[in-house]
Tab-separated table of C-alpha atoms in Angstrom:
chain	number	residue	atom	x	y	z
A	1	UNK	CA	42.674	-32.557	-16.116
A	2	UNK	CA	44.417	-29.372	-14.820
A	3	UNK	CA	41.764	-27.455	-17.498
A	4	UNK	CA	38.926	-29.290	-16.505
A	5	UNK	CA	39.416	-28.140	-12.981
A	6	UNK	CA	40.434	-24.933	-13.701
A	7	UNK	CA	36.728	-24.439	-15.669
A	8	UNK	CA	34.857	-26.020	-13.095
A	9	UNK	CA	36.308	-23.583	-10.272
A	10	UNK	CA	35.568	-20.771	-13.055
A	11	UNK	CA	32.072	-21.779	-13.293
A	12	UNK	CA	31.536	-22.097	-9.588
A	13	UNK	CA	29.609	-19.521	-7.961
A	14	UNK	CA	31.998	-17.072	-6.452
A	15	UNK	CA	30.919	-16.665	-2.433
A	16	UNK	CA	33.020	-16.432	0.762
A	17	UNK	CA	32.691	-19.256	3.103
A	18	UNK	CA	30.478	-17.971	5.515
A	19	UNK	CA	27.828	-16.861	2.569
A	20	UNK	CA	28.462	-20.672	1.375
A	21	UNK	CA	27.484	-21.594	5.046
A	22	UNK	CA	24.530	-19.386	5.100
A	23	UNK	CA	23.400	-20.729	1.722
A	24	UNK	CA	23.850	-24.260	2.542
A	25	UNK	CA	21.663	-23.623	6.155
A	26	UNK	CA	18.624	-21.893	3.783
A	27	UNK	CA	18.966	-24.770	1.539
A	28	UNK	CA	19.935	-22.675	-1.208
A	29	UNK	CA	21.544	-23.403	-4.289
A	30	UNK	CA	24.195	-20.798	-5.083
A	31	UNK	CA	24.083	-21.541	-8.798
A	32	UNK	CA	20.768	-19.872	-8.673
A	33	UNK	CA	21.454	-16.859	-7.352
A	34	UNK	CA	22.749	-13.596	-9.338
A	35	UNK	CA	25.485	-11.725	-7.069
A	36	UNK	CA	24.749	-8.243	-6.883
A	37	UNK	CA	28.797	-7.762	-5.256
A	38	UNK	CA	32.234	-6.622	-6.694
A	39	UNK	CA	32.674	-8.668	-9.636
A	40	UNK	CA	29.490	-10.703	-9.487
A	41	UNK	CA	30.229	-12.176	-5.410
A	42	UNK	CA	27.277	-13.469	-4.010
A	43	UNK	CA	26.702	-11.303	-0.888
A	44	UNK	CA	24.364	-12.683	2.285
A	45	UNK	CA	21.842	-10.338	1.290
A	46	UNK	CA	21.879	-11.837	-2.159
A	47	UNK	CA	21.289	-15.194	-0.784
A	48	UNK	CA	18.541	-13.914	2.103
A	49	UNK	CA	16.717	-12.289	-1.324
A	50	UNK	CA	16.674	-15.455	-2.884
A	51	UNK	CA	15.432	-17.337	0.045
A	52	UNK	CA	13.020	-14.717	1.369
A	53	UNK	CA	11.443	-13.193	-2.167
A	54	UNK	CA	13.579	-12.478	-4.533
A	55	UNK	CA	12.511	-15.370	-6.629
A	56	UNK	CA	9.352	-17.591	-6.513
A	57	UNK	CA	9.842	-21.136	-5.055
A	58	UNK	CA	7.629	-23.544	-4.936
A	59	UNK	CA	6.261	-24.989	-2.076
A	60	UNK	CA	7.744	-28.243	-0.625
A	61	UNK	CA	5.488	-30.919	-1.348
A	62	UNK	CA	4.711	-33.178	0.997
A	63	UNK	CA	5.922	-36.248	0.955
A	64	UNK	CA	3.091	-39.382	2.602
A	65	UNK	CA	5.860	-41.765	4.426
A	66	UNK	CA	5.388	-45.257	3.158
A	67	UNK	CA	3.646	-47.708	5.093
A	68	UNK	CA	2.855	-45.303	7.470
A	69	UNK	CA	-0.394	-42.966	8.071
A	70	UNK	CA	2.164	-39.802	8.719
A	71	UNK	CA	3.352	-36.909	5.998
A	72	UNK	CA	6.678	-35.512	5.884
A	73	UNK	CA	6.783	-31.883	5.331
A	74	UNK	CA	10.418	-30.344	3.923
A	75	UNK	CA	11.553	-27.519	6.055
A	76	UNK	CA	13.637	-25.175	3.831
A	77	UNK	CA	14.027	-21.286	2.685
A	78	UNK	CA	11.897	-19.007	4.489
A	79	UNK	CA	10.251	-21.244	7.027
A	80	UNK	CA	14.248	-23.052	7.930
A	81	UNK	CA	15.478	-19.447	8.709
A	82	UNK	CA	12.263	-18.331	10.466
A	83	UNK	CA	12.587	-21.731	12.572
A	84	UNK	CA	16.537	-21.474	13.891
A	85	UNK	CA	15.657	-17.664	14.584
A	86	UNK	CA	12.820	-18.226	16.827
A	87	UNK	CA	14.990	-21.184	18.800
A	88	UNK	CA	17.861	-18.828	18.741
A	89	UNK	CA	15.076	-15.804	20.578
A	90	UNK	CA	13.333	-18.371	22.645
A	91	UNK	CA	16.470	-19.762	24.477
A	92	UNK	CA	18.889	-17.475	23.957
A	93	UNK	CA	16.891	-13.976	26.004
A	94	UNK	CA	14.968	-14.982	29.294
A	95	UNK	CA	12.065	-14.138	28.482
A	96	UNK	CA	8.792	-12.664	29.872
A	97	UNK	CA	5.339	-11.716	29.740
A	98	UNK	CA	2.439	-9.239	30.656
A	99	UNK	CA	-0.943	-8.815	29.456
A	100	UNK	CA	-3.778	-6.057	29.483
A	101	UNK	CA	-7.112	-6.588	28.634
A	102	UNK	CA	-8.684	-3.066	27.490
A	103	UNK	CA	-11.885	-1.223	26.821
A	104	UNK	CA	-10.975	0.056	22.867
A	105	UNK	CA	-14.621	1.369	22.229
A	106	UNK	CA	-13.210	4.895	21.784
A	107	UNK	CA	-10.371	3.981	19.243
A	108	UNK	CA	-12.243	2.021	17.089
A	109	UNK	CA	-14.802	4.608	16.945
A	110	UNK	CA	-11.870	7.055	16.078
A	111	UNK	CA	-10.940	4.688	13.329
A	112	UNK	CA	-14.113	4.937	11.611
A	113	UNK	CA	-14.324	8.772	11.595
A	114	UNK	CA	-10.551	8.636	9.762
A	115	UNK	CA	-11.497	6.265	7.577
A	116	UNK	CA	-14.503	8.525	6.732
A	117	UNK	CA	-12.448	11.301	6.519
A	118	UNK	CA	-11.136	12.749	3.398
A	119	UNK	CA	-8.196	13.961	4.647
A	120	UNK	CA	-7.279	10.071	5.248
A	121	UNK	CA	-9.152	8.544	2.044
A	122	UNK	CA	-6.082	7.058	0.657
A	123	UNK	CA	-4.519	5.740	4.116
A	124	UNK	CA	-7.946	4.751	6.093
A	125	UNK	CA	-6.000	3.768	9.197
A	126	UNK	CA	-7.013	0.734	10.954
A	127	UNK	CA	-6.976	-0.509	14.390
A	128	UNK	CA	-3.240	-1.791	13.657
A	129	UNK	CA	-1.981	1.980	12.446
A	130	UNK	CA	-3.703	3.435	15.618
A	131	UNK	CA	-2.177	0.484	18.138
A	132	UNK	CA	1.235	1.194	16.674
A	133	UNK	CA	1.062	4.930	16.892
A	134	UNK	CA	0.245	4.550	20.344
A	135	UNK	CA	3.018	1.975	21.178
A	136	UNK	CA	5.839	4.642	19.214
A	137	UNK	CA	3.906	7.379	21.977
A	138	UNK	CA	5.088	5.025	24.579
A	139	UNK	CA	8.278	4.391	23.757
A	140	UNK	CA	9.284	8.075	24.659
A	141	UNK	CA	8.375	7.136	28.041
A	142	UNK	CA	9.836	4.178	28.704
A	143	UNK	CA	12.751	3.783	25.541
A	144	UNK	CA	14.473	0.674	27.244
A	145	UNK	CA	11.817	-1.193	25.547
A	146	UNK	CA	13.942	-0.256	22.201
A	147	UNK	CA	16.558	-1.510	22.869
A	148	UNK	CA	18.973	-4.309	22.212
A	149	UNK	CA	21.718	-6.656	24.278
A	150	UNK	CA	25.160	-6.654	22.942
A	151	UNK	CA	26.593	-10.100	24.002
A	152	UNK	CA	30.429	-9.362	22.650
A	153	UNK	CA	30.363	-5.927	24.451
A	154	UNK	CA	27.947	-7.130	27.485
A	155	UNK	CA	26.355	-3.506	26.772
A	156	UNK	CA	22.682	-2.534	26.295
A	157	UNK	CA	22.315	-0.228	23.411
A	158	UNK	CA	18.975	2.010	23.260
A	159	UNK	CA	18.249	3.447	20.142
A	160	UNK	CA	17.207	6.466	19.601
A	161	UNK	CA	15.316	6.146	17.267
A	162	UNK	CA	12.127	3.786	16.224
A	163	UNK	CA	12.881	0.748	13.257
A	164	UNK	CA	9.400	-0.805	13.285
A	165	UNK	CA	8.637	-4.456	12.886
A	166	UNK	CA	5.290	-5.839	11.844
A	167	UNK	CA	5.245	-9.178	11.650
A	168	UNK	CA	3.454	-10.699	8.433
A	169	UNK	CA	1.635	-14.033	7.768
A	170	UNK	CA	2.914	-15.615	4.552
A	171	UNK	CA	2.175	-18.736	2.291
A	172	UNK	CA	6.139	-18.766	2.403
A	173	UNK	CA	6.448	-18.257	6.421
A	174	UNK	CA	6.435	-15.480	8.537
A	175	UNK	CA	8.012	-12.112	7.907
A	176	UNK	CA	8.905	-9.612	9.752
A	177	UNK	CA	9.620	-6.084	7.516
A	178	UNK	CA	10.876	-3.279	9.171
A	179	UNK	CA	9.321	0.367	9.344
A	180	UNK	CA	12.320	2.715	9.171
A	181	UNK	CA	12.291	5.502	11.745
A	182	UNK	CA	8.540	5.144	12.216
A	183	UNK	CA	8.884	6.998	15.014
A	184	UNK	CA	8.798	10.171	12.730
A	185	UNK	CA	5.735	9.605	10.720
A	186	UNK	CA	1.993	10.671	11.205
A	187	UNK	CA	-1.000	8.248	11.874
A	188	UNK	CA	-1.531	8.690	7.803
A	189	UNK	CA	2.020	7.929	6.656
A	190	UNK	CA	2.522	4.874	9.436
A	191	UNK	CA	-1.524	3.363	8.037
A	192	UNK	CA	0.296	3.503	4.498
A	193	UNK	CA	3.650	2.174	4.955
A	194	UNK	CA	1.868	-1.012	7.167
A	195	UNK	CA	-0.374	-1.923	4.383
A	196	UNK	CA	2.676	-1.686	1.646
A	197	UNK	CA	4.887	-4.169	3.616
A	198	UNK	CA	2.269	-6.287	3.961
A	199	UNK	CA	1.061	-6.193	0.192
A	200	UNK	CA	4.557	-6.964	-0.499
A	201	UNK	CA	5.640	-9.509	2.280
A	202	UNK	CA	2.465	-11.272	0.640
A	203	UNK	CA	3.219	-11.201	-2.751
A	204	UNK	CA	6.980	-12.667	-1.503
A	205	UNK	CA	8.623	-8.771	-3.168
A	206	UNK	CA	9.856	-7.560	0.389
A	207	UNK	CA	13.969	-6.381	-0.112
A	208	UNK	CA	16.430	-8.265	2.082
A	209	UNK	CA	16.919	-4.812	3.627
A	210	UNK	CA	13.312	-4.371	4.495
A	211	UNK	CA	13.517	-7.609	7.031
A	212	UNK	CA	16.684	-6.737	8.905
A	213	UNK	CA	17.223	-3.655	11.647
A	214	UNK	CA	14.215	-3.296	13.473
A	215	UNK	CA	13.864	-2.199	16.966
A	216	UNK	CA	10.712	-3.304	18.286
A	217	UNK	CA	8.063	-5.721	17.018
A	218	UNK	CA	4.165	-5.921	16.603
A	219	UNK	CA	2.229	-8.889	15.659
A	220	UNK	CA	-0.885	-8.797	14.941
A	221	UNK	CA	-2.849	-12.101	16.090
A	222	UNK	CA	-6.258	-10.745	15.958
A	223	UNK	CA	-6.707	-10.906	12.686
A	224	UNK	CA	-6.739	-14.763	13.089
A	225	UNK	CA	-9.951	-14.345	15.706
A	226	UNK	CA	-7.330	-15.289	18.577
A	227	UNK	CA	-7.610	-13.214	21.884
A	228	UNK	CA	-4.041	-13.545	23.051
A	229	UNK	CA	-0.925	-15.064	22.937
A	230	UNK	CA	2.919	-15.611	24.352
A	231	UNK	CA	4.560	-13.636	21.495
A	232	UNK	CA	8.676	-14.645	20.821
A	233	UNK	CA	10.713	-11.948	20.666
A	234	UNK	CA	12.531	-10.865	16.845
A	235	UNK	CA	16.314	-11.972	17.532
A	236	UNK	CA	17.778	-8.807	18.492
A	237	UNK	CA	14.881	-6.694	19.754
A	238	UNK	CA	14.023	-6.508	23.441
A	239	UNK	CA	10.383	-6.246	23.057
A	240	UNK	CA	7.442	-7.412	21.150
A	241	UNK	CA	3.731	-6.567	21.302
A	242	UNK	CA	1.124	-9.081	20.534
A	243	UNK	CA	-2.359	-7.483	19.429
A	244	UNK	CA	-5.907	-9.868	20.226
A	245	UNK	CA	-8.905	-10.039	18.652
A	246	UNK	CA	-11.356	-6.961	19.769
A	247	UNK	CA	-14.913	-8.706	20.568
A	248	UNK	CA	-18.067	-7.451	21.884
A	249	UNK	CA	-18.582	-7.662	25.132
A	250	UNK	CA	-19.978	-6.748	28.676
A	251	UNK	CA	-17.659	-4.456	30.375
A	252	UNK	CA	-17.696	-1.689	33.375
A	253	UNK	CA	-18.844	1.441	31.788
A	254	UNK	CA	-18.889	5.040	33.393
A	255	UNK	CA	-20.710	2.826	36.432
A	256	UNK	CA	-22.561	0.645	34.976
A	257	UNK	CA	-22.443	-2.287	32.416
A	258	UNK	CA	-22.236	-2.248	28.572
A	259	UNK	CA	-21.500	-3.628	25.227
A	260	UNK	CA	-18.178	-2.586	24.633
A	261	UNK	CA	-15.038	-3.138	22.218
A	262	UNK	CA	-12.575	-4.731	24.396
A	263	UNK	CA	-8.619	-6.604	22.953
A	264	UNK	CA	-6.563	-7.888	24.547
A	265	UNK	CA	-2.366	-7.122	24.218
A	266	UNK	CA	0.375	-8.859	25.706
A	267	UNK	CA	4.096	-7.822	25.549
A	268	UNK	CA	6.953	-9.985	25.704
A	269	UNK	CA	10.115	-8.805	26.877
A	270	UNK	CA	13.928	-9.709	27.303
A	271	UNK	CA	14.072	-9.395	30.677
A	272	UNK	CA	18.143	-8.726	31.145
A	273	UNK	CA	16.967	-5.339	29.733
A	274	UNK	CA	13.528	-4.361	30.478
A	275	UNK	CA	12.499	-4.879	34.254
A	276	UNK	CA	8.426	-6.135	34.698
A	277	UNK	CA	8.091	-2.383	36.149
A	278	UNK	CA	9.068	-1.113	32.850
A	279	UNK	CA	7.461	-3.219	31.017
A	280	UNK	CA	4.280	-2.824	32.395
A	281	UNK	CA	4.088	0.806	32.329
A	282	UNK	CA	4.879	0.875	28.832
A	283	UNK	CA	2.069	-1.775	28.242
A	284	UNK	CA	-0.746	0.300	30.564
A	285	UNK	CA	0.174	3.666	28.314
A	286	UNK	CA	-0.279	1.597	25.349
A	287	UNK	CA	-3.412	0.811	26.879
A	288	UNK	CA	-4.224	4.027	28.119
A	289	UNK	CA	-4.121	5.712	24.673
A	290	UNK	CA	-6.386	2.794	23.141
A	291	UNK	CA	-8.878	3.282	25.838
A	292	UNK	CA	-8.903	7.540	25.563
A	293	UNK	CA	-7.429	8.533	22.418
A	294	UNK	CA	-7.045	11.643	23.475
A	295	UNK	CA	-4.680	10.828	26.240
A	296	UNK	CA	-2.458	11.475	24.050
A	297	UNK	CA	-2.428	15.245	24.455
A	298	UNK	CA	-0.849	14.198	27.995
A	299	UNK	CA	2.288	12.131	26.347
A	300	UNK	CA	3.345	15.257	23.859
């Protein structure tokens, strides 16, 4: 007997009980993963690889309830974790929002020239590349946006520099990988590094340590033909930016009225750190940039 239980402890995946915990919440099986720590342990990051893309999983099925006209959907990996984070954000920051509605005529027209251009044939920024340069702009002028609330400490901590989120659709969930000091990169470099996280978060290849760290969040929910939206903040950021759908329209030009590109962006904010006077400033020189690209001349 004493053998028998000395094998099966042998043969047990070797984890400390918190990773056990963290396993058992993703609904992970810890005799599936490999553990990339001393001596084969099974690390957190080992687990959040398995459970965010280091393996393919197959979808839950759904299950049709007997006797009933309802279908029960199993709520595990990617989704589980991208469920208790959001309630964890949604009541655990008071929360807030503002919205802008601007004229983006002039940056879409700027994104066609680049795109045209060959000194941007591989990157061919996009409306997202040019919305995000523009928000890491802001940020210089208003940095309390990147920052984060330290609950132990009761401190805010403001980074200084720029880990940026962009949140990604999934068949496996949403993902959110993180931009490493994007603050630092061109229009060309930040177009390229976008469309590789999303290829990836796609294809369910995206690195534990490309979903953890970031500062400040975009989402993009135009790309779903949706105008606007109440974005939830990514646990540990105090700011996310929500991106519309741009649509042709009538709007006030130089006077008079014309078809113009107009989108629409709302920012939510954790409001123990960013104030709404903050918050909308940052959001109006977001928008200012979008409207007149080169207002940007005035913010360097």
């Amino acid at each position: 007997k004493e053998a028998a239980a000395a094998t099966a402890l042998a043969e047990r995946p070797r984890a400390t009980p918190p990773v056990r915990k963290f396993a058992r919440e993703l609904g992970v099986d810890l005799a599936s993963v490999v553990g990339t720590g001393e001596r084969g342990l099974i690390t957190r990051g080992d687990v959040q690889s398995y459970a965010g893309g280091g393996r393919t999983e197959p979808e839950p099925t759904p299950q049709r309830a007997a006797g009933t006209r309802e279908t029960r959907i199993p709520v595990r990996g990617v989704r589980k974790a991208t469920a208790e984070a959001m309630v964890r954000s949604a009541f655990g920051a008071p929360q807030a929002t503002v919205f802008l509605t601007v004229d983006v005529t002039a940056t879409m027209e700027l994104a066609a020239r680049l795109k045209a251009s060959p000194e941007f044939a591989d990157a061919k920024p996009g409306l997202l590349a040019i919305v995000a340069k523009a928000l890491l702009l802001a940020v210089r002028r208003t940095p309390e946006v990147n920052s984060r609330w330290d609950d132990a400490a009761q401190e805010i901590v403001q980074a200084e520099y720029v880990h940026l989120g962009i949140a990604a659709a999934t068949p496996r969930g949403l993902l959110v990988p993180v931009i490493r000091d994007a603050d630092a990169r061109s229009l060309g470099e930040l177009a390229a590094a976008i469309r590789g996280l999303a290829e990836t978060a796609r294809a369910a290849r995206t690195a534990p340590a490309d979903l953890s760290g970031g500062t400040i969040t975009i989402t993009n929910v135009g790309v779903f033909g949706v105008d606007a939206g109440t974005p939830i903040l990514t646990p540990g950021e105090a700011a996310i930016l929500a991106v519309g759908a741009v649509r042709r329209q009538p709007w006030e030009h130089e006077g008079g009225i014309a078809l113009r590109d107009v989108l629409t962006l709302a920012l939510s904010f954790d409001h123990r750190i960013v104030d709404g006077e903050q918050a909308s400033r940052f959001l109006a020189d977001i928008g200012r940039i979008l409207r007149d690209p080169g207002s940007v001349l005035a913010m360097v």
